[in-house]
XYZ file of C-alpha atoms in Angstrom:
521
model
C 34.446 98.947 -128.997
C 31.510 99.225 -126.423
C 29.352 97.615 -128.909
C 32.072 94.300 -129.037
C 32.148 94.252 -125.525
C 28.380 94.344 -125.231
C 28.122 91.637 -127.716
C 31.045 89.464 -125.880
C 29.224 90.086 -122.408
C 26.132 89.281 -124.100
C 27.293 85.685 -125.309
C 29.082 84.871 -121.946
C 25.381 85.495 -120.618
C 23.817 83.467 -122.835
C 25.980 80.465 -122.495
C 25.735 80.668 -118.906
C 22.487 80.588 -118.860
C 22.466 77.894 -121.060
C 25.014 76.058 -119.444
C 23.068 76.743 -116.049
C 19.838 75.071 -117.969
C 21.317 72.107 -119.056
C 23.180 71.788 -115.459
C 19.397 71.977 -113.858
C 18.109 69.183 -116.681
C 20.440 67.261 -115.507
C 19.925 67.119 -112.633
C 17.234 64.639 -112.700
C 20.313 62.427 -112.553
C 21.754 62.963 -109.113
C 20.508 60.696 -106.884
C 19.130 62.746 -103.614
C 19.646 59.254 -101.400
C 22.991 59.291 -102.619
C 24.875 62.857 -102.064
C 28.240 63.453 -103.060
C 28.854 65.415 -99.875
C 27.871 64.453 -96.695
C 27.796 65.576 -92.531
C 30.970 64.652 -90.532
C 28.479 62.072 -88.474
C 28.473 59.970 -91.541
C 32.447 60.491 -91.925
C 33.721 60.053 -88.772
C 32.813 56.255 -87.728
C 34.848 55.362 -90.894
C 37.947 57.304 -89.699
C 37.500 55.813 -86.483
C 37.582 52.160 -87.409
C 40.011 52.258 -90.321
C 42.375 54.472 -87.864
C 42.213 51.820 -85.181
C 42.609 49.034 -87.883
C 45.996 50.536 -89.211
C 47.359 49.344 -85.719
C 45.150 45.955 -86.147
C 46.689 45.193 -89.579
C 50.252 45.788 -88.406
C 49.576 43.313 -85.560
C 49.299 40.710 -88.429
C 53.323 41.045 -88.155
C 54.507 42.731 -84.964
C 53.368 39.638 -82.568
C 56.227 37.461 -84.495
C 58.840 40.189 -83.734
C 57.553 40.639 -79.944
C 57.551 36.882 -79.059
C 53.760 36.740 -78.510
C 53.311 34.271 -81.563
C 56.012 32.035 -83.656
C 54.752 29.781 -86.745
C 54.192 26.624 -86.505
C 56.998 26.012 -89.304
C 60.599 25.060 -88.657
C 62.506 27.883 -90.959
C 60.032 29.188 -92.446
C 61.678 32.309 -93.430
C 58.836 34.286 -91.554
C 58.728 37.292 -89.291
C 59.464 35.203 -86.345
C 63.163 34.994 -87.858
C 62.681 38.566 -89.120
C 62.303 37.828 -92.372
C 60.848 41.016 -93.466
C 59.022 42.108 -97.379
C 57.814 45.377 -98.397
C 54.370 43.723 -98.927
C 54.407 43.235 -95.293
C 54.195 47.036 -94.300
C 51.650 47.904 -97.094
C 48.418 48.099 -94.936
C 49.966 49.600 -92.545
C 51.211 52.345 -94.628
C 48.251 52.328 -96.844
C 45.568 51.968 -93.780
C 47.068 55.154 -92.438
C 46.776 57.347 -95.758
C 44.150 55.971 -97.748
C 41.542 54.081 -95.967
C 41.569 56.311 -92.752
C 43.712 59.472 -93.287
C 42.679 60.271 -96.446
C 39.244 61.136 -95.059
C 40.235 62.993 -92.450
C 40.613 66.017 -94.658
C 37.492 66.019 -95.619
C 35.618 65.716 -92.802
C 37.412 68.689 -90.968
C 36.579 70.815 -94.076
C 33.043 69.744 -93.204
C 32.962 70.276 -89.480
C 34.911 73.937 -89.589
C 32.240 74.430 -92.345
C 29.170 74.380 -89.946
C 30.862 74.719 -87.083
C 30.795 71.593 -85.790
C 33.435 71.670 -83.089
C 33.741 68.075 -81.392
C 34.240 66.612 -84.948
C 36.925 69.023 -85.915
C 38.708 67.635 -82.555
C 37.601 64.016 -83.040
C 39.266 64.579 -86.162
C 42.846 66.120 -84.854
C 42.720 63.139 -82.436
C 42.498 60.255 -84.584
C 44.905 62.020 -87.094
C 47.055 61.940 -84.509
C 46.550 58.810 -83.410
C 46.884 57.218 -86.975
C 50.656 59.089 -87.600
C 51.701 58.101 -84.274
C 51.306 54.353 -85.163
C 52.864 54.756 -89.027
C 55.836 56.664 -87.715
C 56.429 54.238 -84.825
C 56.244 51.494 -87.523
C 58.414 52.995 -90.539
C 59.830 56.066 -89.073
C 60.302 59.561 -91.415
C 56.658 59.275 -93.001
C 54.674 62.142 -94.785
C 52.364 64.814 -93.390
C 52.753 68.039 -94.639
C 52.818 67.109 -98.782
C 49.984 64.233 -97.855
C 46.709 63.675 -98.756
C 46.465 65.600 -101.804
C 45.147 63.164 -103.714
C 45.995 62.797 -107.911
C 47.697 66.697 -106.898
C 50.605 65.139 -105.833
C 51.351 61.149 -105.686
C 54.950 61.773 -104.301
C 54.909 63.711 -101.024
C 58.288 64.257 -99.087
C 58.591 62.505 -96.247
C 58.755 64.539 -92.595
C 61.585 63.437 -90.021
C 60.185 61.333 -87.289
C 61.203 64.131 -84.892
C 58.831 66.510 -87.033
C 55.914 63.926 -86.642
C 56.171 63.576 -83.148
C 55.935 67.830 -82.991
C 52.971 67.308 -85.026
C 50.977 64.518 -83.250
C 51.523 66.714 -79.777
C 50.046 69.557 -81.652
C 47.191 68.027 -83.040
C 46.553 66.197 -79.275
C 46.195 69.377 -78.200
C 44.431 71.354 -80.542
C 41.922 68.170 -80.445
C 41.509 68.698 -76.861
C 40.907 72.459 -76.813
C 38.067 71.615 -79.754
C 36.655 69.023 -77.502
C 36.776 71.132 -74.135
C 34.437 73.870 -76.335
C 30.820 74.642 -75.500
C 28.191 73.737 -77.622
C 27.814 77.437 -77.904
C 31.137 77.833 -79.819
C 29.404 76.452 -82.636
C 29.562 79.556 -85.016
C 26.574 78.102 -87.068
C 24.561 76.568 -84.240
C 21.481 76.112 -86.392
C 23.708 73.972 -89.082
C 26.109 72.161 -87.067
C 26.097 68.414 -86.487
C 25.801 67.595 -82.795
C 27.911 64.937 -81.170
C 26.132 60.996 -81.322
C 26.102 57.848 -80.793
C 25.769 56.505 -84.238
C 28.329 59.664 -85.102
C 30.846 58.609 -83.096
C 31.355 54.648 -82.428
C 34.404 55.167 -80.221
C 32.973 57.528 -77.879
C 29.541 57.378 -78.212
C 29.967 61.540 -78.373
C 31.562 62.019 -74.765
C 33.847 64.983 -75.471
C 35.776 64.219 -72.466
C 36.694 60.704 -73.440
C 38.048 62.250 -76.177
C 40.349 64.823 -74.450
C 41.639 61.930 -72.145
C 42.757 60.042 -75.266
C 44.488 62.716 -76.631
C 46.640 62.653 -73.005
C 46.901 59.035 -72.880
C 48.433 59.402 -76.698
C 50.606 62.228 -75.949
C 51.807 60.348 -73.014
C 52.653 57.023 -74.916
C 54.717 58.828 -77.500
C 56.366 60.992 -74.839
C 57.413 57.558 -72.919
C 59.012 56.270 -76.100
C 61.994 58.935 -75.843
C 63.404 57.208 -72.426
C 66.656 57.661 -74.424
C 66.818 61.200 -75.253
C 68.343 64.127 -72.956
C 65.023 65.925 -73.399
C 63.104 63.210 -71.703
C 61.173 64.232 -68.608
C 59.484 61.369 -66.450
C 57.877 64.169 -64.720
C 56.692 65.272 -67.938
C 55.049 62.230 -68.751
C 53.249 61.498 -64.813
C 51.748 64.961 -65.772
C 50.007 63.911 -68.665
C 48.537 60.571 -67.311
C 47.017 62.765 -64.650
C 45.418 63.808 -67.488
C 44.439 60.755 -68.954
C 42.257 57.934 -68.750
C 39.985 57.321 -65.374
C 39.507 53.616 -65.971
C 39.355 50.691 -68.594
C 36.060 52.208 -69.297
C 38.081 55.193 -71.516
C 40.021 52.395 -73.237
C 40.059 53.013 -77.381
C 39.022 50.090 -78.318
C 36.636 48.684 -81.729
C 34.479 45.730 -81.180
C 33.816 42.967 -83.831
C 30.490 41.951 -85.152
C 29.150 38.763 -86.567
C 30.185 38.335 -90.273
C 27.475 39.898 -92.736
C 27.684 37.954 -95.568
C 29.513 37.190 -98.176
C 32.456 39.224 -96.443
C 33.616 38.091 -92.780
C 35.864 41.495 -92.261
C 33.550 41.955 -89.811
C 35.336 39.680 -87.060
C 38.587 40.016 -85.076
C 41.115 39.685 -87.320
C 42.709 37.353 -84.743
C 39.664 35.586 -85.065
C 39.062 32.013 -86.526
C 37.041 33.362 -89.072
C 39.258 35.517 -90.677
C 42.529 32.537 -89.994
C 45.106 34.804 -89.816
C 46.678 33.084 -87.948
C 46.046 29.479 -88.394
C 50.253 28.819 -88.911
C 50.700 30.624 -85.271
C 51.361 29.145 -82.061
C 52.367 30.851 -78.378
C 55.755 31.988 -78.117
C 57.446 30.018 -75.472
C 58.486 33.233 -74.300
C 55.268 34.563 -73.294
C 53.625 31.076 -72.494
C 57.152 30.846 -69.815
C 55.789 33.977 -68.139
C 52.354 32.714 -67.686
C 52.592 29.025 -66.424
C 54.944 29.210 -63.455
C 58.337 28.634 -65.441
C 59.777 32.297 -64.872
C 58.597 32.542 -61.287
C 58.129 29.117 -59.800
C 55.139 28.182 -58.245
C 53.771 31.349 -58.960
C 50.909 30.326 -62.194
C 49.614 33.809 -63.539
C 45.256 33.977 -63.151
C 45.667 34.792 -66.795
C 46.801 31.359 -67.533
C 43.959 29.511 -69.629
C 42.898 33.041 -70.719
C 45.735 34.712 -73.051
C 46.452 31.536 -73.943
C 45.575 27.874 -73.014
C 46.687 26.184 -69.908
C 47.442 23.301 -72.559
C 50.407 25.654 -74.220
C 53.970 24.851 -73.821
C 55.086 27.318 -76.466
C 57.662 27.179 -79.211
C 61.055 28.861 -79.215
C 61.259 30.823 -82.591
C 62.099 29.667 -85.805
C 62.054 25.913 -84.442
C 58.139 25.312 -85.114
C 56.219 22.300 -84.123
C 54.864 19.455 -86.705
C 52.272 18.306 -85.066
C 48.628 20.772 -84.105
C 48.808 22.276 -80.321
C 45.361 21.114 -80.309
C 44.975 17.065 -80.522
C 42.096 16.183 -83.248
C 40.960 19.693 -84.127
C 42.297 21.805 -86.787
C 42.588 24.405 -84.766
C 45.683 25.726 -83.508
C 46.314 26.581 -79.647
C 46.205 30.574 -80.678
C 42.696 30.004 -81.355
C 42.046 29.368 -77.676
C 42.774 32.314 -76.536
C 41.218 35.721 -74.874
C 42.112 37.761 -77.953
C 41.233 35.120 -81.058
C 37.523 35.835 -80.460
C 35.566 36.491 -83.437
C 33.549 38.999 -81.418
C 36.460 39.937 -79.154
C 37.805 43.592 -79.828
C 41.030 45.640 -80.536
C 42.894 47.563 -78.119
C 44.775 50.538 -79.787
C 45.081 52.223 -76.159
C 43.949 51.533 -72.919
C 43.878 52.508 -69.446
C 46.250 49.356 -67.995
C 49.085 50.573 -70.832
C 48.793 53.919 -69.541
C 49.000 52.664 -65.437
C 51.936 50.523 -66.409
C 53.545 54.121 -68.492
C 53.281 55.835 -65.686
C 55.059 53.165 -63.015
C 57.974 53.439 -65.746
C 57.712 57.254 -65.570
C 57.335 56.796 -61.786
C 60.269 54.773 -61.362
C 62.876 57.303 -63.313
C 61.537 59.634 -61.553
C 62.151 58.100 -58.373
C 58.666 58.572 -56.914
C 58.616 54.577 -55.879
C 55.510 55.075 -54.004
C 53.249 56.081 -56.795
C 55.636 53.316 -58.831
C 54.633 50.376 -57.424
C 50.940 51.797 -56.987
C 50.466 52.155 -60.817
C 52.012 48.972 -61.259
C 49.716 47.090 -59.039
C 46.933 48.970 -60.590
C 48.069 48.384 -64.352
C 48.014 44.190 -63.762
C 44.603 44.565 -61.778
C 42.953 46.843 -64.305
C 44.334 44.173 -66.921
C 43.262 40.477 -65.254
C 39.647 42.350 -64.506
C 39.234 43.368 -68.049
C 40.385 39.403 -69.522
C 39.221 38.113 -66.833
C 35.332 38.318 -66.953
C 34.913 34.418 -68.057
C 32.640 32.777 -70.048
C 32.100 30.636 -73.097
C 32.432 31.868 -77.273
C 32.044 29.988 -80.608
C 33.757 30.185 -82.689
C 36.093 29.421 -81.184
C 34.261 26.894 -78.815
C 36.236 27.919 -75.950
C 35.313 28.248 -72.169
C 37.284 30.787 -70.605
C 38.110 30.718 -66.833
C 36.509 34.028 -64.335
C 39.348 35.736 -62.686
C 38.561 36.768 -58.809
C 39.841 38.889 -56.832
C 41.293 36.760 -54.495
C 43.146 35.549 -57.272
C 44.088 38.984 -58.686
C 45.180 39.413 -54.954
C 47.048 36.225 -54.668
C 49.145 36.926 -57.899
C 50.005 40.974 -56.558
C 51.070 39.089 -53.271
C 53.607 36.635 -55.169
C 56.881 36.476 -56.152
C 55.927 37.638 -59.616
C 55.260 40.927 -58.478
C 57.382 43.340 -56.408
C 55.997 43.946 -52.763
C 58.231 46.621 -51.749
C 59.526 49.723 -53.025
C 62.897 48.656 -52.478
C 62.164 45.577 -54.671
C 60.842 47.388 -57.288
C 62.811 47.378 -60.852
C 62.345 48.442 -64.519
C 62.373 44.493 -65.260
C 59.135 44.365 -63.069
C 57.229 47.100 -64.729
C 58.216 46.548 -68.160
C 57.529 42.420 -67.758
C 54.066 42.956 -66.611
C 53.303 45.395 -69.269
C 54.786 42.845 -71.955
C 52.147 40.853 -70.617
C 49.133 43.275 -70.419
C 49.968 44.664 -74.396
C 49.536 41.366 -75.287
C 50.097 41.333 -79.677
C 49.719 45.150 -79.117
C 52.593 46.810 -81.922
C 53.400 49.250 -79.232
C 55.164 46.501 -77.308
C 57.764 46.730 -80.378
C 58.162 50.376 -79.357
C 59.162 48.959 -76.041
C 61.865 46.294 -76.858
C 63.581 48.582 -79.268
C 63.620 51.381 -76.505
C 65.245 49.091 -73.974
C 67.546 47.207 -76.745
C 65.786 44.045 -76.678
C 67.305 43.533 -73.039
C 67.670 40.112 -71.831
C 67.892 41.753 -68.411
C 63.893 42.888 -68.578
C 62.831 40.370 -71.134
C 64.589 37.383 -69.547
C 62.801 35.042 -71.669
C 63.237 36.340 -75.332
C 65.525 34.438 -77.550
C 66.902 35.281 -81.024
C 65.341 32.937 -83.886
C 66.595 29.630 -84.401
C 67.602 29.368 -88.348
C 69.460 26.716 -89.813
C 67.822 27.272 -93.105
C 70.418 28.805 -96.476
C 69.582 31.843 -98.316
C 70.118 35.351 -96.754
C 69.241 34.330 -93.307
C 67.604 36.348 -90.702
C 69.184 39.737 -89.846
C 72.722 38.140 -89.022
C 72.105 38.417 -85.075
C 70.534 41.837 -85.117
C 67.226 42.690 -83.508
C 65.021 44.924 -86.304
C 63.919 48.712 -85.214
C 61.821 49.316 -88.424
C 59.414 47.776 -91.104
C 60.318 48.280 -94.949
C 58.494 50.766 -96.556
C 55.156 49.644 -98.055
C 55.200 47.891 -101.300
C 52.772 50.480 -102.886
C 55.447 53.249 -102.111
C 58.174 51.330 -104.016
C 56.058 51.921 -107.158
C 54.912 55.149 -106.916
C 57.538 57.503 -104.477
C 60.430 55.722 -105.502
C 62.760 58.643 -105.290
C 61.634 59.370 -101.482
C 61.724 55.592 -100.777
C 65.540 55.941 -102.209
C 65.999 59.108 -99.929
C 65.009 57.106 -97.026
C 67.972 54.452 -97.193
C 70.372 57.155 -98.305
C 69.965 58.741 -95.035
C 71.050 55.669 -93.613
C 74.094 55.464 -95.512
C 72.592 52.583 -97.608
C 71.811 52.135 -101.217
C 68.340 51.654 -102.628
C 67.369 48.477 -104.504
C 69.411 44.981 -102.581
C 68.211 42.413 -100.072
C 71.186 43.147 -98.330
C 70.170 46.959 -97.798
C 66.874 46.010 -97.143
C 68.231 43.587 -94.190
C 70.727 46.593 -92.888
C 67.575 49.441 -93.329
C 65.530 47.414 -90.834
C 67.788 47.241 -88.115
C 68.687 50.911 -88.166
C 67.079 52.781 -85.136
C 64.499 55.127 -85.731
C 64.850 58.910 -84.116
C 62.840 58.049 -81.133
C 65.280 55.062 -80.452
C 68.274 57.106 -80.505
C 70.145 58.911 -77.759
């Protein structure tokens, strides 16, 4: 018997060894410029731009809901008559898990690896971050079955109410990562320090990060005006804790296209024509030129969008091109169509204008109308720095401050606290988020109130076929096409909650206007 073992212990020896000799030959195959693992420097400005894209990619849709944008089409059966496809919500479902998500994972197994604290809470943030935006957009989404790659291609899908406990938790546990000395590094000689080419948000400024993980937990604490648990006071404590200035924003900036792919420019751009069928919303262009406050013409006027703009009323489009002789359209003279412009995901004027609202139900008017006033100034300085871009070949005006100071001393703004309402606030934030998706999150807070948003209409259709949404306002996107095919059964479990049955037009139609959790009482 000893002898068999012997001889069986023997063999396992000699194929390892074997096994370990063939492994080393072959390795004269692995490229050493090419590693299979890497730092979580080389991991993290991926995360970063693909997390901030997921919002970017949804704002290919949510300016049609919000009013920014309507096509140029009469009936075209488009989101601007909330016409809505599962195809639609695929990057932004996709974005969040695959491209971005997916390799967040990895890098924190990296970082906690060598100890490598800021990007193990660079990491919680933009996790958090990137399942704030999906759930605001679809709702019940998953977390704890995700990311497990072939191990499981149909996770269950958390509540909304779960998410929102999770994104608070990783805010937090990002911050406390962030707020560590270098000296918690518990392999200081192998960790990867914070840098500038590591990190291409934050250029490695810990507390940047810790301030966006406020502003964030703020923002999602704002959306639950209509819950009992809602505390105003609550949220005015986290902006305290939040961004300084516009300098904190989170923001990505475009580059010039590298050849042969141009995905390096705004995807409002001109480049990219995303939106070469768009036009301004006469509901936005109405707040801008004087119509909704007469007399009163908004600085930003000639900036968000040209002083040429009349707007178009949804669903009624326009046959002829906003812009006489050129083929492009008036959206491509405008502040955010730059090719080298950037994307906002959050920024210091949303989080002034999230704290007047959390001001104002709190009754604290004074600090109120002082965040308001300091949301639209923060805003016009930001747009309002002038100059002149190609493509598109547009000149765009300098905004003083005697103008800024003119417009807070008009009619369109409240100069009392007595005068002082939740139309006010919220109307000058509409404008400041301009084709941000977390406007969305506003409207279907606030019910699409004609009150606040005195200028929004519901689309013109006169077209046959299902219709829009038979005079209901949509609280949701469809899940993503790629879902449909591969987490059916969840995707089914999603509409049953609802009360609705998996697999019509018409439950698809009745799904998106159901409110999500954070839009219910």
């Amino acid at each position: 018997m000893n002898l068999n073992r012997y001889i069986m212990g023997l063999g396992l020896l000699l194929g390892t060894a074997a096994l370990t000799s063939c492994e080393k030959f072959l390795d004269v195959n692995n490229n050493p410029n090419n590693p299979v693992v890497s730092t979580p420097n080389f991991l993290l400005p991926g995360i970063i731009s693909n997390g901030i894209q997921t919002q970017m990619f949804t704002a290919l849709r949510t300016p049609y809901i919000t009013q920014y944008v309507v096509s140029r089409t009469a009936n075209s059966g488009g989101n601007d008559q909330y016409f809505f496809t599962n195809a639609q919500s695929t990057n932004t479902f996709n974005y969040s898990y695959f491209q971005s998500g997916g390799n967040i994972p990895v890098m924190q197994k990296a970082a906690e690896a060598e100890g490598s604290v800021y990007y193990v809470g660079a990491g919680k943030i933009m996790q958090a971050m990137i399942l704030a935006h999906v759930t605001d957009m679809l709702g019940d989404v998953p977390y704890t079955e995700a990311y497990q790659g072939g191990a499981n291609f149909t996770p269950k899908y958390d509540s909304q109410e779960q998410i929102y406990a999770t994104i608070n938790r990783l805010c937090d546990e990002g911050a406390v990562e962030m707020a560590k000395p270098a000296s918690a590094n518990f392999r200081p000689l192998y960790s990867t320090s914070p840098s500038e080419s590591g990190d291409i948000l934050y250029k490695g400024d810990p507390a940047k990060w810790v301030r966006l993980a406020y502003a964030l937990k703020a923002r999602q604490a704002q959306h639950l005006t209509k819950k009992a648990s809602y505390s105003p006071t609550a949220v005015l404590a986290l902006c305290d804790q939040a961004f300084n200035s516009s300098a904190d924003d989170a923001q990505i900036n475009f580059q010039v296209a590298v050849a042969p792919l141009s995905n390096t420019t705004n995807i409002f751009g001109v480049t990219r024509a995303n939106f070469g069928t768009a036009a301004f919303s006469s509901n936005v262009v109405k707040l801008l030129n004087g119509t909704t406050y007469p007399g009163v013409v908004d600085p930003r006027f000639g900036v968000l969008v040209p002083t040429t703009s009349t707007g178009v009323d949804p669903g009624r489009g326009t046959s002829t091109n906003l812009t006489p002789g050129s083929t492009v359209t008036d959206f491509y003279g405008g502040w955010y169509a730059r090719d080298l412009g950037y994307y906002e995901a959050i920024t210091y004027h949303e989080l002034k204008f999230i704290e007047a609202e959390a001001a104002f139900r709190a009754n604290n008017l004074p600090r109120a109308l002082a965040a308001l006033r300091a949301g639209i100034t923060a805003h016009m300085r930001k747009v309002g720095t002038g100059g002149t871009f190609s493509p598109p070949a547009v000149t765009f005006p300098f905004i003083s401050d005697a103008q800024i100071n003119a417009y807070l001393a008009s009619a369109a703004v409240p100069q009392t606290e007595a005068q002082l309402t939740l139309r006010s606030i919220m109307e000058q934030k509409y404008i400041a988020m301009f084709l941000n998706p977390d406007s969305w999150s506003d409207l279907r807070r606030l019910d699409y109130d004609r009150n606040i948003y005195v200028n929004f209409l519901y689309p013109f259709y006169t077209g046959t076929g299902t219709g829009p949404l038979l005079g209901a306002y949509p609280r949701r996107l469809l899940p993503g096409a790629t879902e449909l095919q591969v987490n059916p059964n969840a995707v089914a479990g999603l509409y049953s909650a609802e009360g609705l049955t998996f697999g019509t037009p018409a439950a698809d139609n009745s799904y998106v206007t159901k409110n999500l959790w954070f839009d219910r009482p």
